[in-house]
Amino acid sequence: AQSVAQPEDQVNVAEGNPLTVKCTYSVSGNPYLFWYVQYPNRGLQFLLKYITGDNLVKGSYGFEAEFNKSQTSFHLKKPSALVSDSALYFCAARMDTGRRALTFGSGTRLQVQP
Amino acid sequence: GAGVSQSPSNKVTEKGKDVELRCDPISGHTALYWYRQSLGQGLEFLIYFQGNSAPDKSGLPSDRFSAERTGGSVSTLTIQRTQQEDSAVYLCASSSNTGASYNSPLHFGNGTRLTVT
């Protein structure tokens, strides 16, 4: 079975500071990993994905994510947070074979203070 | 171009009534997913359609839930005899099936907020 864990319900960071939103996964086979963002009263928007290759993936809005196979982690990062980054962030995973449905984490609310 | 469209955006129903939720995927997307998002929870997979293949229904929580996808496009999620625990936001997503479809990102609609009183 595949599972995704986001250990922090909320992350608070000051504007201009770097941010990290944590994600660990458990899938058999090679993982495909994704980050999505959800703004209030909106659907989820795709941020970035990891398939294979470089362990540092760059995505939309200046976000990037670091894949670490030994730690089975895929943490979302941004060098300098903006107030407008405040939203709900979801990590998701699926295996490279078999079930195609994405398994999502429980979400982390990012609050960036001015 | 147009994104994934869901209707209604809000639905309030009485316990025991049936409801139908509609999803219009992005044109040309062959994969369609339904997820449920409860307050304070992550996204719970419900059902997945891919082309003409048999749908993956493994996430449906009970036999009161069913879904159809007509003509490979529009999908309807039906909940019979609604219960209060069915209250949630129901999200639909679609993705393309070109190349390695396992890595195609999902495009989500804005969801239908269902409240069962």
PDB file of C-alpha atoms in Angstrom:
ATOM      1  CA  ALA A   1       0.000   0.000   0.000  1.00  0.00           C
ATOM      2  CA  GLN A   2       1.159   3.518  -0.645  1.00  0.00           C
ATOM      3  CA  SER A   3       1.008   6.301   1.910  1.00  0.00           C
ATOM      4  CA  VAL A   4       2.115   9.892   2.269  1.00  0.00           C
ATOM      5  CA  ALA A   5       2.827  11.693   5.525  1.00  0.00           C
ATOM      6  CA  GLN A   6       3.000  15.404   6.155  1.00  0.00           C
ATOM      7  CA  PRO A   7       4.067  15.637   9.785  1.00  0.00           C
ATOM      8  CA  GLU A   8       3.251  19.321  10.279  1.00  0.00           C
ATOM      9  CA  ASP A   9      -0.323  20.589  10.292  1.00  0.00           C
ATOM     10  CA  GLN A  10       0.935  24.168  10.059  1.00  0.00           C
ATOM     11  CA  VAL A  11       4.168  25.950   9.248  1.00  0.00           C
ATOM     12  CA  ASN A  12       4.716  29.584  10.169  1.00  0.00           C
ATOM     13  CA  VAL A  13       7.458  31.638   8.556  1.00  0.00           C
ATOM     14  CA  ALA A  14       8.278  35.317   8.247  1.00  0.00           C
ATOM     15  CA  GLU A  15       8.192  36.921   4.825  1.00  0.00           C
ATOM     16  CA  GLY A  16      11.605  36.823   3.186  1.00  0.00           C
ATOM     17  CA  ASN A  17      12.753  33.799   5.166  1.00  0.00           C
ATOM     18  CA  PRO A  18      13.277  30.376   3.609  1.00  0.00           C
ATOM     19  CA  LEU A  19      10.492  27.859   4.038  1.00  0.00           C
ATOM     20  CA  THR A  20      10.325  24.072   4.142  1.00  0.00           C
ATOM     21  CA  VAL A  21       7.203  21.921   4.099  1.00  0.00           C
ATOM     22  CA  LYS A  22       7.966  18.304   4.908  1.00  0.00           C
ATOM     23  CA  CYS A  23       6.724  15.168   3.180  1.00  0.00           C
ATOM     24  CA  THR A  24       7.656  11.508   3.490  1.00  0.00           C
ATOM     25  CA  TYR A  25       6.254   8.696   1.412  1.00  0.00           C
ATOM     26  CA  SER A  26       5.911   4.961   1.370  1.00  0.00           C
ATOM     27  CA  VAL A  27       5.359   3.327  -2.000  1.00  0.00           C
ATOM     28  CA  SER A  28       6.666   0.133  -3.495  1.00  0.00           C
ATOM     29  CA  GLY A  29       8.596   0.488  -6.703  1.00  0.00           C
ATOM     30  CA  ASN A  30       9.761   3.794  -8.049  1.00  0.00           C
ATOM     31  CA  PRO A  31       7.726   6.715  -6.773  1.00  0.00           C
ATOM     32  CA  TYR A  32       6.223   9.535  -8.734  1.00  0.00           C
ATOM     33  CA  LEU A  33       5.914  12.488  -6.357  1.00  0.00           C
ATOM     34  CA  PHE A  34       3.931  15.682  -6.609  1.00  0.00           C
ATOM     35  CA  TRP A  35       3.207  18.882  -4.730  1.00  0.00           C
ATOM     36  CA  TYR A  36      -0.082  20.725  -5.038  1.00  0.00           C
ATOM     37  CA  VAL A  37      -1.248  24.013  -3.509  1.00  0.00           C
ATOM     38  CA  GLN A  38      -4.790  24.934  -2.532  1.00  0.00           C
ATOM     39  CA  TYR A  39      -5.841  28.538  -2.081  1.00  0.00           C
ATOM     40  CA  PRO A  40      -9.054  29.311  -0.141  1.00  0.00           C
ATOM     41  CA  ASN A  41     -12.236  28.127  -1.896  1.00  0.00           C
ATOM     42  CA  ARG A  42     -10.236  26.896  -4.856  1.00  0.00           C
ATOM     43  CA  GLY A  43      -9.290  23.532  -6.275  1.00  0.00           C
ATOM     44  CA  LEU A  44      -5.782  22.190  -6.070  1.00  0.00           C
ATOM     45  CA  GLN A  45      -3.104  23.553  -8.380  1.00  0.00           C
ATOM     46  CA  PHE A  46      -0.107  21.570  -9.541  1.00  0.00           C
ATOM     47  CA  LEU A  47       3.255  22.940  -8.339  1.00  0.00           C
ATOM     48  CA  LEU A  48       5.892  20.414  -9.333  1.00  0.00           C
ATOM     49  CA  LYS A  49       6.650  16.738  -9.794  1.00  0.00           C
ATOM     50  CA  TYR A  50       9.512  14.292  -9.430  1.00  0.00           C
ATOM     51  CA  ILE A  51       9.801  11.412 -11.859  1.00  0.00           C
ATOM     52  CA  THR A  52      13.441  10.382 -12.180  1.00  0.00           C
ATOM     53  CA  GLY A  53      16.721  12.194 -12.567  1.00  0.00           C
ATOM     54  CA  ASP A  54      17.804  15.268 -10.652  1.00  0.00           C
ATOM     55  CA  ASN A  55      16.976  15.159  -6.988  1.00  0.00           C
ATOM     56  CA  LEU A  56      16.187  18.880  -6.912  1.00  0.00           C
ATOM     57  CA  VAL A  57      13.029  19.674  -8.827  1.00  0.00           C
ATOM     58  CA  LYS A  58      12.043  23.219  -9.699  1.00  0.00           C
ATOM     59  CA  GLY A  59       8.401  24.194 -10.058  1.00  0.00           C
ATOM     60  CA  SER A  60       5.977  27.079 -10.218  1.00  0.00           C
ATOM     61  CA  TYR A  61       6.140  30.320  -8.211  1.00  0.00           C
ATOM     62  CA  GLY A  62       9.780  29.806  -7.202  1.00  0.00           C
ATOM     63  CA  PHE A  63       9.131  26.572  -5.330  1.00  0.00           C
ATOM     64  CA  GLU A  64      11.441  23.596  -5.485  1.00  0.00           C
ATOM     65  CA  ALA A  65      11.486  20.180  -3.874  1.00  0.00           C
ATOM     66  CA  GLU A  66      14.278  17.884  -2.834  1.00  0.00           C
ATOM     67  CA  PHE A  67      13.929  14.150  -3.376  1.00  0.00           C
ATOM     68  CA  ASN A  68      15.868  11.972  -0.932  1.00  0.00           C
ATOM     69  CA  LYS A  69      15.548   8.283  -1.667  1.00  0.00           C
ATOM     70  CA  SER A  70      17.305   7.027   1.467  1.00  0.00           C
ATOM     71  CA  GLN A  71      15.021   9.094   3.696  1.00  0.00           C
ATOM     72  CA  THR A  72      11.969   8.565   1.446  1.00  0.00           C
ATOM     73  CA  SER A  73      11.327  12.281   1.620  1.00  0.00           C
ATOM     74  CA  PHE A  74      10.237  14.961  -0.818  1.00  0.00           C
ATOM     75  CA  HIS A  75      10.337  18.254   1.070  1.00  0.00           C
ATOM     76  CA  LEU A  76       9.021  21.433  -0.523  1.00  0.00           C
ATOM     77  CA  LYS A  77      11.259  24.480  -0.263  1.00  0.00           C
ATOM     78  CA  LYS A  78      11.436  28.125  -1.234  1.00  0.00           C
ATOM     79  CA  PRO A  79      14.407  30.392  -0.581  1.00  0.00           C
ATOM     80  CA  SER A  80      12.340  33.482   0.243  1.00  0.00           C
ATOM     81  CA  ALA A  81       8.702  33.250   1.339  1.00  0.00           C
ATOM     82  CA  LEU A  82       5.990  35.689   0.252  1.00  0.00           C
ATOM     83  CA  VAL A  83       2.782  36.514   2.115  1.00  0.00           C
ATOM     84  CA  SER A  84       0.936  35.358  -1.010  1.00  0.00           C
ATOM     85  CA  ASP A  85       2.411  31.864  -0.538  1.00  0.00           C
ATOM     86  CA  SER A  86       0.068  31.377   2.427  1.00  0.00           C
ATOM     87  CA  ALA A  87      -2.098  28.403   1.463  1.00  0.00           C
ATOM     88  CA  LEU A  88      -2.658  24.691   2.045  1.00  0.00           C
ATOM     89  CA  TYR A  89       0.002  22.436   0.540  1.00  0.00           C
ATOM     90  CA  PHE A  90      -0.448  18.780  -0.325  1.00  0.00           C
ATOM     91  CA  CYS A  91       2.175  16.193  -1.124  1.00  0.00           C
ATOM     92  CA  ALA A  92       1.087  13.231  -3.255  1.00  0.00           C
ATOM     93  CA  ALA A  93       2.590   9.999  -4.532  1.00  0.00           C
ATOM     94  CA  ARG A  94       1.890   7.117  -6.823  1.00  0.00           C
ATOM     95  CA  MET A  95       3.865   4.069  -7.878  1.00  0.00           C
ATOM     96  CA  ASP A  96       5.334   3.699 -11.345  1.00  0.00           C
ATOM     97  CA  THR A  97       3.177   0.641 -11.954  1.00  0.00           C
ATOM     98  CA  GLY A  98      -0.231  -0.570 -10.921  1.00  0.00           C
ATOM     99  CA  ARG A  99      -2.657   1.761  -9.251  1.00  0.00           C
ATOM    100  CA  ARG A 100      -2.704   5.163 -10.918  1.00  0.00           C
ATOM    101  CA  ALA A 101      -4.642   7.062  -8.305  1.00  0.00           C
ATOM    102  CA  LEU A 102      -2.576   9.616  -6.428  1.00  0.00           C
ATOM    103  CA  THR A 103      -2.340   9.160  -2.678  1.00  0.00           C
ATOM    104  CA  PHE A 104      -2.341  12.503  -0.885  1.00  0.00           C
ATOM    105  CA  GLY A 105      -0.962  13.580   2.446  1.00  0.00           C
ATOM    106  CA  SER A 106      -3.160  15.310   4.999  1.00  0.00           C
ATOM    107  CA  GLY A 107      -1.934  18.752   3.993  1.00  0.00           C
ATOM    108  CA  THR A 108       0.168  21.460   5.654  1.00  0.00           C
ATOM    109  CA  ARG A 109      -1.084  24.975   6.125  1.00  0.00           C
ATOM    110  CA  LEU A 110       1.636  27.515   5.384  1.00  0.00           C
ATOM    111  CA  GLN A 111       1.255  30.894   7.036  1.00  0.00           C
ATOM    112  CA  VAL A 112       3.682  33.599   5.957  1.00  0.00           C
ATOM    113  CA  GLN A 113       3.703  36.606   8.236  1.00  0.00           C
ATOM    114  CA  PRO A 114       4.541  40.085   6.905  1.00  0.00           C
TER     115      PRO A 114
ATOM    116  CA  GLY B   1      -8.560  26.967 -22.300  1.00  0.00           C
ATOM    117  CA  ALA B   2     -11.350  25.821 -20.007  1.00  0.00           C
ATOM    118  CA  GLY B   3     -10.397  23.911 -16.903  1.00  0.00           C
ATOM    119  CA  VAL B   4     -12.234  21.200 -15.035  1.00  0.00           C
ATOM    120  CA  SER B   5     -15.764  22.330 -14.277  1.00  0.00           C
ATOM    121  CA  GLN B   6     -17.851  21.005 -11.380  1.00  0.00           C
ATOM    122  CA  SER B   7     -21.471  21.648 -10.547  1.00  0.00           C
ATOM    123  CA  PRO B   8     -23.110  22.587  -8.345  1.00  0.00           C
ATOM    124  CA  SER B   9     -20.500  24.502  -6.372  1.00  0.00           C
ATOM    125  CA  ASN B  10     -22.575  24.071  -3.218  1.00  0.00           C
ATOM    126  CA  LYS B  11     -25.250  21.549  -2.347  1.00  0.00           C
ATOM    127  CA  VAL B  12     -27.279  21.319   0.835  1.00  0.00           C
ATOM    128  CA  THR B  13     -29.441  18.244   1.206  1.00  0.00           C
ATOM    129  CA  GLU B  14     -31.416  16.484   3.880  1.00  0.00           C
ATOM    130  CA  LYS B  15     -30.245  13.230   5.347  1.00  0.00           C
ATOM    131  CA  GLY B  16     -31.616  10.318   3.359  1.00  0.00           C
ATOM    132  CA  LYS B  17     -31.905  12.148   0.043  1.00  0.00           C
ATOM    133  CA  ASP B  18     -29.933  11.239  -3.083  1.00  0.00           C
ATOM    134  CA  VAL B  19     -27.535  13.730  -4.692  1.00  0.00           C
ATOM    135  CA  GLU B  20     -25.759  13.920  -8.030  1.00  0.00           C
ATOM    136  CA  LEU B  21     -22.515  15.806  -8.539  1.00  0.00           C
ATOM    137  CA  ARG B  22     -21.270  16.613 -12.009  1.00  0.00           C
ATOM    138  CA  CYS B  23     -17.776  16.946 -13.458  1.00  0.00           C
ATOM    139  CA  ASP B  24     -16.769  18.233 -16.892  1.00  0.00           C
ATOM    140  CA  PRO B  25     -13.112  17.352 -17.477  1.00  0.00           C
ATOM    141  CA  ILE B  26     -10.683  19.200 -19.691  1.00  0.00           C
ATOM    142  CA  SER B  27     -11.364  18.366 -23.326  1.00  0.00           C
ATOM    143  CA  GLY B  28      -9.170  15.526 -24.509  1.00  0.00           C
ATOM    144  CA  HIS B  29      -8.266  14.281 -21.049  1.00  0.00           C
ATOM    145  CA  THR B  30      -8.913  10.564 -20.883  1.00  0.00           C
ATOM    146  CA  ALA B  31      -8.315  10.093 -17.154  1.00  0.00           C
ATOM    147  CA  LEU B  32     -10.839  11.323 -14.596  1.00  0.00           C
ATOM    148  CA  TYR B  33     -10.671  11.086 -10.808  1.00  0.00           C
ATOM    149  CA  TRP B  34     -13.000  11.791  -7.901  1.00  0.00           C
ATOM    150  CA  TYR B  35     -11.607  12.672  -4.495  1.00  0.00           C
ATOM    151  CA  ARG B  36     -13.261  13.729  -1.247  1.00  0.00           C
ATOM    152  CA  GLN B  37     -11.840  16.349   1.089  1.00  0.00           C
ATOM    153  CA  SER B  38     -13.251  16.484   4.585  1.00  0.00           C
ATOM    154  CA  LEU B  39     -12.576  19.363   6.956  1.00  0.00           C
ATOM    155  CA  GLY B  40      -9.075  19.039   8.362  1.00  0.00           C
ATOM    156  CA  GLN B  41      -8.368  15.925   6.349  1.00  0.00           C
ATOM    157  CA  GLY B  42      -6.379  15.161   3.269  1.00  0.00           C
ATOM    158  CA  LEU B  43      -7.821  14.039  -0.012  1.00  0.00           C
ATOM    159  CA  GLU B  44      -9.502  10.655  -0.027  1.00  0.00           C
ATOM    160  CA  PHE B  45      -9.487   8.814  -3.339  1.00  0.00           C
ATOM    161  CA  LEU B  46     -12.914   7.633  -4.464  1.00  0.00           C
ATOM    162  CA  ILE B  47     -12.862   6.415  -8.071  1.00  0.00           C
ATOM    163  CA  TYR B  48     -10.757   6.620 -11.235  1.00  0.00           C
ATOM    164  CA  PHE B  49     -11.789   6.339 -14.902  1.00  0.00           C
ATOM    165  CA  GLN B  50      -9.321   5.750 -17.725  1.00  0.00           C
ATOM    166  CA  GLY B  51     -10.655   5.646 -21.272  1.00  0.00           C
ATOM    167  CA  ASN B  52     -12.772   2.576 -21.901  1.00  0.00           C
ATOM    168  CA  SER B  53     -11.157   0.528 -19.147  1.00  0.00           C
ATOM    169  CA  ALA B  54     -13.115  -0.668 -16.149  1.00  0.00           C
ATOM    170  CA  PRO B  55     -13.013   2.048 -13.478  1.00  0.00           C
ATOM    171  CA  ASP B  56     -10.975   1.676 -10.311  1.00  0.00           C
ATOM    172  CA  LYS B  57     -13.679   1.830  -7.647  1.00  0.00           C
ATOM    173  CA  SER B  58     -11.464   0.776  -4.783  1.00  0.00           C
ATOM    174  CA  GLY B  59     -11.883   4.060  -2.901  1.00  0.00           C
ATOM    175  CA  LEU B  60     -15.679   4.202  -2.758  1.00  0.00           C
ATOM    176  CA  PRO B  61     -16.571   4.139   0.957  1.00  0.00           C
ATOM    177  CA  SER B  62     -19.873   2.257   0.632  1.00  0.00           C
ATOM    178  CA  ASP B  63     -22.354   0.936  -1.906  1.00  0.00           C
ATOM    179  CA  ARG B  64     -24.312   4.179  -1.532  1.00  0.00           C
ATOM    180  CA  PHE B  65     -21.640   5.784  -3.715  1.00  0.00           C
ATOM    181  CA  SER B  66     -21.477   5.251  -7.471  1.00  0.00           C
ATOM    182  CA  ALA B  67     -20.111   7.094 -10.469  1.00  0.00           C
ATOM    183  CA  GLU B  68     -20.518   7.037 -14.202  1.00  0.00           C
ATOM    184  CA  ARG B  69     -18.615   8.539 -17.050  1.00  0.00           C
ATOM    185  CA  THR B  70     -20.643   8.867 -20.216  1.00  0.00           C
ATOM    186  CA  GLY B  71     -18.998   9.015 -23.601  1.00  0.00           C
ATOM    187  CA  GLY B  72     -15.581   9.235 -22.048  1.00  0.00           C
ATOM    188  CA  SER B  73     -16.191  12.795 -20.966  1.00  0.00           C
ATOM    189  CA  VAL B  74     -18.669  14.065 -18.355  1.00  0.00           C
ATOM    190  CA  SER B  75     -18.840  12.182 -15.077  1.00  0.00           C
ATOM    191  CA  THR B  76     -21.559  12.037 -12.423  1.00  0.00           C
ATOM    192  CA  LEU B  77     -20.951  10.983  -8.830  1.00  0.00           C
ATOM    193  CA  THR B  78     -24.139   9.806  -7.132  1.00  0.00           C
ATOM    194  CA  ILE B  79     -24.608   9.428  -3.403  1.00  0.00           C
ATOM    195  CA  GLN B  80     -27.760   7.619  -2.342  1.00  0.00           C
ATOM    196  CA  ARG B  81     -29.452   7.967   1.033  1.00  0.00           C
ATOM    197  CA  THR B  82     -27.005  10.644   2.140  1.00  0.00           C
ATOM    198  CA  GLN B  83     -25.668  10.631   5.687  1.00  0.00           C
ATOM    199  CA  GLN B  84     -24.196  13.478   7.700  1.00  0.00           C
ATOM    200  CA  GLU B  85     -20.739  11.936   7.455  1.00  0.00           C
ATOM    201  CA  ASP B  86     -20.953  12.389   3.673  1.00  0.00           C
ATOM    202  CA  SER B  87     -20.580  16.150   4.194  1.00  0.00           C
ATOM    203  CA  ALA B  88     -17.352  17.164   2.485  1.00  0.00           C
ATOM    204  CA  VAL B  89     -15.927  18.859  -0.582  1.00  0.00           C
ATOM    205  CA  TYR B  90     -15.979  16.533  -3.564  1.00  0.00           C
ATOM    206  CA  LEU B  91     -13.169  17.229  -6.000  1.00  0.00           C
ATOM    207  CA  CYS B  92     -12.921  16.067  -9.590  1.00  0.00           C
ATOM    208  CA  ALA B  93      -9.661  15.991 -11.536  1.00  0.00           C
ATOM    209  CA  SER B  94      -8.615  15.016 -15.026  1.00  0.00           C
ATOM    210  CA  SER B  95      -5.293  14.297 -16.671  1.00  0.00           C
ATOM    211  CA  SER B  96      -3.978  13.569 -20.128  1.00  0.00           C
ATOM    212  CA  ASN B  97      -2.877  10.138 -21.180  1.00  0.00           C
ATOM    213  CA  THR B  98      -0.040  10.926 -23.513  1.00  0.00           C
ATOM    214  CA  GLY B  99       3.294   9.282 -23.038  1.00  0.00           C
ATOM    215  CA  ALA B 100       4.006   8.088 -19.518  1.00  0.00           C
ATOM    216  CA  SER B 101       0.661   8.826 -17.971  1.00  0.00           C
ATOM    217  CA  TYR B 102       1.772   7.928 -14.497  1.00  0.00           C
ATOM    218  CA  ASN B 103       3.543  11.261 -14.287  1.00  0.00           C
ATOM    219  CA  SER B 104       0.832  13.436 -15.802  1.00  0.00           C
ATOM    220  CA  PRO B 105      -0.279  16.027 -13.262  1.00  0.00           C
ATOM    221  CA  LEU B 106      -3.921  16.170 -12.259  1.00  0.00           C
ATOM    222  CA  HIS B 107      -5.982  19.262 -13.055  1.00  0.00           C
ATOM    223  CA  PHE B 108      -8.594  19.845 -10.370  1.00  0.00           C
ATOM    224  CA  GLY B 109     -11.958  21.534 -10.438  1.00  0.00           C
ATOM    225  CA  ASN B 110     -13.028  23.888  -7.653  1.00  0.00           C
ATOM    226  CA  GLY B 111     -15.114  21.191  -6.041  1.00  0.00           C
ATOM    227  CA  THR B 112     -18.671  20.744  -4.834  1.00  0.00           C
ATOM    228  CA  ARG B 113     -19.252  21.463  -1.170  1.00  0.00           C
ATOM    229  CA  LEU B 114     -21.875  18.997   0.061  1.00  0.00           C
ATOM    230  CA  THR B 115     -23.652  19.608   3.339  1.00  0.00           C
ATOM    231  CA  VAL B 116     -26.026  16.965   4.664  1.00  0.00           C
ATOM    232  CA  THR B 117     -28.380  18.268   7.348  1.00  0.00           C
TER     233      THR B 117
END
